[in-house]
XYZ file of N, CA and C in Angstrom:
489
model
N 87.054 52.478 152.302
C 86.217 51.690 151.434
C 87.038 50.577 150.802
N 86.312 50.113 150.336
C 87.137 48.612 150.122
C 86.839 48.445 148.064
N 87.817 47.836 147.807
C 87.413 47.767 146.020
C 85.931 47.357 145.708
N 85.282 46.543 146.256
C 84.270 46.201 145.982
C 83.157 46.314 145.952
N 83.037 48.219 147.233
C 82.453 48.861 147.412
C 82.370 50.073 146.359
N 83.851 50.851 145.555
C 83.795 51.404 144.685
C 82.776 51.189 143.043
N 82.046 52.334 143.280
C 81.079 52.591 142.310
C 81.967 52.213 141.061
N 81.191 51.517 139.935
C 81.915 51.630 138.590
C 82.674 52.666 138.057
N 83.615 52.057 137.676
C 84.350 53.441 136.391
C 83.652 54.030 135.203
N 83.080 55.102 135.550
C 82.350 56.027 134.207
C 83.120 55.291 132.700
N 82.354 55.092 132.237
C 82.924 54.592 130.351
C 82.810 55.865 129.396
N 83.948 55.665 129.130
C 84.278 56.301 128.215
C 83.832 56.691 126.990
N 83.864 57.729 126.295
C 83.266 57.706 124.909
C 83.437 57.038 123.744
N 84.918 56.372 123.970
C 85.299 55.702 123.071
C 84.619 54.362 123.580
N 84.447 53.537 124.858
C 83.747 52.683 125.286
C 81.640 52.869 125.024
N 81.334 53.896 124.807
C 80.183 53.818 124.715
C 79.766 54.327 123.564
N 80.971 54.304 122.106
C 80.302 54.636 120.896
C 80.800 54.410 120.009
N 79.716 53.007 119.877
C 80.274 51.881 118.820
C 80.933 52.113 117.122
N 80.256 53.502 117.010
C 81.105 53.984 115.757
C 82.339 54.382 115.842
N 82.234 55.334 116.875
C 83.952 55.451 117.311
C 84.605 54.915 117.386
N 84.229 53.680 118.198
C 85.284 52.430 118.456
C 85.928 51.691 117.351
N 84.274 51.550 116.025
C 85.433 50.983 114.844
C 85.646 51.841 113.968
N 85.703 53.204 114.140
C 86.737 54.026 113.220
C 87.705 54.215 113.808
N 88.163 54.288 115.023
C 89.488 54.042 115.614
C 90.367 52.420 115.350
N 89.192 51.437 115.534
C 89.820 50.165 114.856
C 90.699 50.045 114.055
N 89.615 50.310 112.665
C 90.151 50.864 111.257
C 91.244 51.766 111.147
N 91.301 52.863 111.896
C 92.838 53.852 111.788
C 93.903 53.146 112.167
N 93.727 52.008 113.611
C 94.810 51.457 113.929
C 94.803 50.425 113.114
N 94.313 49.855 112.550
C 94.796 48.996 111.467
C 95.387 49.403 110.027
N 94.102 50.317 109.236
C 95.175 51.021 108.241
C 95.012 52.511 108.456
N 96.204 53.115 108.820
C 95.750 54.397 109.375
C 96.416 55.459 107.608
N 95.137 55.348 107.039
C 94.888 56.178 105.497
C 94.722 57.756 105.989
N 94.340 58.651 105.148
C 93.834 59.851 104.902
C 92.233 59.683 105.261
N 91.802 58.603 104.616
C 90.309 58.510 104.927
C 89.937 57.789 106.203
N 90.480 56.926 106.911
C 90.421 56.428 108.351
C 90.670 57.444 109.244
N 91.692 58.741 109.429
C 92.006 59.636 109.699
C 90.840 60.456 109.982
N 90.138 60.759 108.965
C 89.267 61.416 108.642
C 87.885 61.520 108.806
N 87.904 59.794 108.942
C 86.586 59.452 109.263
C 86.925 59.350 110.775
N 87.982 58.884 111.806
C 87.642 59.154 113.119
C 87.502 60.189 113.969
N 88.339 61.044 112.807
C 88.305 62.717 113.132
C 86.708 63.096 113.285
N 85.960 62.651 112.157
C 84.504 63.337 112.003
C 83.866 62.409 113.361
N 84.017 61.298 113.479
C 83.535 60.738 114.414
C 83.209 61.691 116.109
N 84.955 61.967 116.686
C 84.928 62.902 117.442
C 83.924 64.185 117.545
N 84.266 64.780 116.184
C 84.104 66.205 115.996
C 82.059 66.220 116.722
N 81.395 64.810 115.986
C 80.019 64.478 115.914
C 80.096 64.496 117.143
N 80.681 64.078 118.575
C 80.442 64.203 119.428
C 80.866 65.506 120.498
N 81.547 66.572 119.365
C 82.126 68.102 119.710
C 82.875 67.733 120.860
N 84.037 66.691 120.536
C 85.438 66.581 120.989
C 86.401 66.858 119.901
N 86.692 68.194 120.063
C 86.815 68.527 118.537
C 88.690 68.492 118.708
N 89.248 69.085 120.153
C 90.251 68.673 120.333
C 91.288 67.187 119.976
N 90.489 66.051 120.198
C 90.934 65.064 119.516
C 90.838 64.795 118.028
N 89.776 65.417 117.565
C 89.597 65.235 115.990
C 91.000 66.212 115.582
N 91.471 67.257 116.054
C 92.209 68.036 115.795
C 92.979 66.814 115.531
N 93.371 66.278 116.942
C 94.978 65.314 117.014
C 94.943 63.918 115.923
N 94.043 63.870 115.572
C 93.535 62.647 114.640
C 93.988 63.639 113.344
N 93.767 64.550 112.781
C 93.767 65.408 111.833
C 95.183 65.644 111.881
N 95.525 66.090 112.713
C 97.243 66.598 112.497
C 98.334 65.478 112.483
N 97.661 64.169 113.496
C 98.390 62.780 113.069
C 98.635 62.655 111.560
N 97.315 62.887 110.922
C 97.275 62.378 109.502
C 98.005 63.676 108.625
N 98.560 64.977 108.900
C 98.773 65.547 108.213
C 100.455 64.887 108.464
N 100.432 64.027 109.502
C 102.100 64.011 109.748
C 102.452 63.015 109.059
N 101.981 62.421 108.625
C 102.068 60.927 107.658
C 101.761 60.858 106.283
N 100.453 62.301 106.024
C 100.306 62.617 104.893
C 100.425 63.964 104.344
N 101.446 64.337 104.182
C 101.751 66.084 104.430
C 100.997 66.863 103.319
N 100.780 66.328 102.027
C 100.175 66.609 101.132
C 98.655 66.464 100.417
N 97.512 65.786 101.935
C 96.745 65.338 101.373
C 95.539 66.710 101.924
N 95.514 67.126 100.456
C 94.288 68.185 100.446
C 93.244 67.945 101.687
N 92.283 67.143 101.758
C 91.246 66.892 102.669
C 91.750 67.093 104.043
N 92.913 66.638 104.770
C 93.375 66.465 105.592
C 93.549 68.200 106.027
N 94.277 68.939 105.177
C 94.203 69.617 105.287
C 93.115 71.196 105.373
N 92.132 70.819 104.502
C 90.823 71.750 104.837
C 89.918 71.358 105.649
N 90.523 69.605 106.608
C 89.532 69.619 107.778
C 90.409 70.414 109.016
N 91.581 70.012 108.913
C 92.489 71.063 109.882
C 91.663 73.088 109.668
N 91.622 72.868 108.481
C 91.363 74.419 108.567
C 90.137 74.762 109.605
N 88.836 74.436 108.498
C 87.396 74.392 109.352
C 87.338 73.899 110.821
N 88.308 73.399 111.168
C 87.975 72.730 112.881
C 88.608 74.539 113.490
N 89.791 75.527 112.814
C 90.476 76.507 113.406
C 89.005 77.522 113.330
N 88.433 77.148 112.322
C 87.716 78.565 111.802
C 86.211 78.108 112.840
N 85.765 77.050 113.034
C 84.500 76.482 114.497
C 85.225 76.883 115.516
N 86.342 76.546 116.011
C 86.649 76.902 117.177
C 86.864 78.719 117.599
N 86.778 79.426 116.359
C 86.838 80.685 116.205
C 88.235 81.471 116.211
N 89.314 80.619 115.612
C 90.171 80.595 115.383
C 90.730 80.978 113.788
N 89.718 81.637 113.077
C 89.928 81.422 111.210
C 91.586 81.461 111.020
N 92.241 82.451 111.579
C 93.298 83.156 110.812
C 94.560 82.009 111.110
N 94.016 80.771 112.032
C 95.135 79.512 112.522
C 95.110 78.942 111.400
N 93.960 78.780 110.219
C 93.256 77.649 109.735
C 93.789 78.388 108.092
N 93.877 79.541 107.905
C 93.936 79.941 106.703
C 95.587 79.301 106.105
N 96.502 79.027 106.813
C 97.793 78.254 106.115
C 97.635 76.450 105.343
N 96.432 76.055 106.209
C 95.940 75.197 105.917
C 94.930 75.071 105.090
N 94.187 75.786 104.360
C 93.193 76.174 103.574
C 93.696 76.279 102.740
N 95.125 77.220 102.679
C 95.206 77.522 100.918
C 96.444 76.817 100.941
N 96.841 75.566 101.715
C 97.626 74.276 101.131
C 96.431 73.115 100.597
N 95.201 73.030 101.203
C 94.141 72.447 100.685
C 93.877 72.988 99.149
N 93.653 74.330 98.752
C 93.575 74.253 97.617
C 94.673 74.072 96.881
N 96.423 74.564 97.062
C 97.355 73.859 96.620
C 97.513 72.935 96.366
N 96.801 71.681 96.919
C 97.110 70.522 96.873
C 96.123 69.623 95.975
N 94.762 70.189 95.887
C 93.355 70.372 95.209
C 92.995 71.079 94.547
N 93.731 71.626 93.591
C 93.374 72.956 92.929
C 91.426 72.872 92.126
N 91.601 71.918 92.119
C 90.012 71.107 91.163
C 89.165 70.762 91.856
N 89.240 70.975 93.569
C 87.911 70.388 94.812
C 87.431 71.895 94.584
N 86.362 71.820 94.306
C 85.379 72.680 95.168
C 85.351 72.707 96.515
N 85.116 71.868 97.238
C 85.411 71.684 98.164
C 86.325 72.782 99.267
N 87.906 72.379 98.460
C 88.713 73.089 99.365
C 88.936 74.975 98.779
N 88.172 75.114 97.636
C 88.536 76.725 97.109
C 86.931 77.415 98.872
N 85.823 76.076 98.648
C 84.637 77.183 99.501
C 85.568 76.670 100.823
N 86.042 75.962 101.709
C 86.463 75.952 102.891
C 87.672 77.579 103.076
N 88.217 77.288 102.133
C 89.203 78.455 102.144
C 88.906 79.685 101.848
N 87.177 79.710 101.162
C 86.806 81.029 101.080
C 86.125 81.497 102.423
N 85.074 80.670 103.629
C 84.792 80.329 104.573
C 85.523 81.439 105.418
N 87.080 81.054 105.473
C 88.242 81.192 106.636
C 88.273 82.610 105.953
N 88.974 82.780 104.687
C 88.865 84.431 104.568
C 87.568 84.952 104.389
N 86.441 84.794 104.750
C 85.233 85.775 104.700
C 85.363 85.980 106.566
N 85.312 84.841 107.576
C 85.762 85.206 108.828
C 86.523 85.821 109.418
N 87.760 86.194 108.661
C 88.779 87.118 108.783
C 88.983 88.129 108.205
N 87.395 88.903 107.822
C 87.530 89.973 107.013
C 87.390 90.277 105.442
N 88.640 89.658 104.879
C 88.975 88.979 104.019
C 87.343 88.648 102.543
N 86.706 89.694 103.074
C 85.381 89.100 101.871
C 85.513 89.807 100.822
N 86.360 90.183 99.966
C 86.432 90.158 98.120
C 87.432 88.914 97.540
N 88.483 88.773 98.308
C 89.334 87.410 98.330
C 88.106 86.688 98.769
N 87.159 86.597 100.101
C 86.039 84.837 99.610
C 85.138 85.102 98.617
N 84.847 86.241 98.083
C 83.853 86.229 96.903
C 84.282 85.866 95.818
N 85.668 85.532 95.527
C 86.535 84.929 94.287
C 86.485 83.792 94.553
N 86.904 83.073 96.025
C 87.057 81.535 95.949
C 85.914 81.080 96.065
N 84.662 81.636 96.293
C 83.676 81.034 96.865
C 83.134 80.676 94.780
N 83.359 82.121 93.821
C 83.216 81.973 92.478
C 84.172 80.612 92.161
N 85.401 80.200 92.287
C 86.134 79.313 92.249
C 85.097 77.798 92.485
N 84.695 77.916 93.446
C 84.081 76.875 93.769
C 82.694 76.457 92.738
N 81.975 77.200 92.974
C 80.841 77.376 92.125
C 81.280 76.859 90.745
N 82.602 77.508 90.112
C 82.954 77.242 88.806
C 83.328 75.955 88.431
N 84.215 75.814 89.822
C 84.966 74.006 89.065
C 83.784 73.328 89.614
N 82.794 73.304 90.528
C 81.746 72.395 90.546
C 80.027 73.024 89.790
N 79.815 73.285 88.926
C 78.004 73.570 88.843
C 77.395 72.922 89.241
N 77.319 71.868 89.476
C 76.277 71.103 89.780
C 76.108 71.088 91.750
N 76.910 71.778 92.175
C 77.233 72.033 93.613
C 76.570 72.951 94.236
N 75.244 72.754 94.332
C 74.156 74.102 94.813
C 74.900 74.771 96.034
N 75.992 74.253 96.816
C 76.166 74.649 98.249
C 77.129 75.891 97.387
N 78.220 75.590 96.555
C 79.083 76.610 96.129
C 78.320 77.779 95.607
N 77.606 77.472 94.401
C 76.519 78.482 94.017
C 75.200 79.372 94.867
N 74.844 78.910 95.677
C 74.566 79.619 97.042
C 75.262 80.431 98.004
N 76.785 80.176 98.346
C 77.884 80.677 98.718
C 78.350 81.747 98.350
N 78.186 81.743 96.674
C 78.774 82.499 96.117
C 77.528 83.868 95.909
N 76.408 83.157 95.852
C 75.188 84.126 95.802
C 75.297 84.877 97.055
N 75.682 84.284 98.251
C 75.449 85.301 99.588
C 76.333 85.870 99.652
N 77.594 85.966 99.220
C 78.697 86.696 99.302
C 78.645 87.975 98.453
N 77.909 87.534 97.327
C 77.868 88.890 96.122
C 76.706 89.565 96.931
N 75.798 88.934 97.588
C 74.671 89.896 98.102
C 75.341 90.636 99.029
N 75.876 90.111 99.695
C 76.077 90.758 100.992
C 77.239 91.761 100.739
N 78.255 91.861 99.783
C 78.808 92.953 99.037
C 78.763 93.780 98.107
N 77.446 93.481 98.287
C 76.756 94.583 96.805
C 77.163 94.434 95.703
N 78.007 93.318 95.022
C 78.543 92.878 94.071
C 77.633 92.500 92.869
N 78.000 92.384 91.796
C 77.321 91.333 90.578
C 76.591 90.454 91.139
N 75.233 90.071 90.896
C 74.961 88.417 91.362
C 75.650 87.666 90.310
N 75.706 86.771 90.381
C 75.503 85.230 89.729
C 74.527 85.295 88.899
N 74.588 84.407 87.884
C 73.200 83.749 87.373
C 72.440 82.838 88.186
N 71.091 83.018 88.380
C 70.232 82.218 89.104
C 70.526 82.208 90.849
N 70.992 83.262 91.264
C 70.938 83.931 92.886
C 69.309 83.716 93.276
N 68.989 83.828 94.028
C 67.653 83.458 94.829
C 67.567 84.953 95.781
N 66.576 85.630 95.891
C 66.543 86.749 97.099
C 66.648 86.187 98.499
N 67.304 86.844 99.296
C 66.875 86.479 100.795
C 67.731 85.753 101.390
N 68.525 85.163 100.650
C 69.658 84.649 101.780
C 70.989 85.025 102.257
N 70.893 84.607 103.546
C 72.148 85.670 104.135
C 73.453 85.704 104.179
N 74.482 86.351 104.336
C 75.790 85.954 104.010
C 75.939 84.555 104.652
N 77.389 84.234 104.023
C 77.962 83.056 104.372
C 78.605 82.978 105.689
């Protein structure tokens, strides 16, 4: 066959998704915690979660200390069904964040998957506490006490299932 006979070259994902393309832009231009982060989620949206990994661990290599960076490293170990990879990274997320809600429920998440559910019924309370106004923590924390026969919360709802 001759070049001119060869069928096109399949395009790529990064060629056929225009968000991707300029959150990768943006990283190679200023490659932040949040450019990082946002091309990471980009991937992940298209469950290439392997590269969001390498986008994620780029940024932990440049930013060794940045909380977020680190409880998206976790949650990508604990989807891939990996929790117990993700838990060193979880509770450097809350080390590093002691005040995110955020990173106390990601890190409660990883230890409720690994067993680990009276340690997530504390962080998941953690969460709930430094945020109230955070229905996702306070829900979290409601399915965890249900589902361990624990104390509820104030204002638990019946019927929903663990975390």
């Amino acid at each position: 066959a001759t070049p001119a006979s060869r069928p096109p070259a399949a395009a790529t994902l990064e060629d056929s998704a225009p968000l991707l393309r300029s959150r990768l832009a943006a990283l190679a231009v200023s490659p932040t915690p949040d450019a990082h982060l946002d091309a990471a989620a980009a991937y992940r949206a298209f469950g290439v979660l392997d590269r969001a990994f390498d986008l994620i661990h780029d940024g932990l290599t440049r930013y060794p200390r940045d909380a977020r960076l680190h409880a998206a490293a976790a949650a990508l170990w604990r989807d891939w069904g990996f929790p117990e990879r993700g838990l060193r990274d979880a509770h450097l997320a809350v080390r590093y964040a002691p005040a995110a809600a955020e990173a106390h429920t990601t890190l409660a998440t990883l230890l409720w998957a690994v067993g680990a559910r009276r340690h997530a019924l504390a962080a998941f309370a953690d969460a709930a506490r430094l945020d109230p106004d955070a229905a996702y923590a306070h829900e979290n924390w409601c399915r965890a006490a249900r589902a361990l026969a624990a104390p509820l919360p104030t204002g638990c709802l019946g019927g929903l299932p663990p975390p």
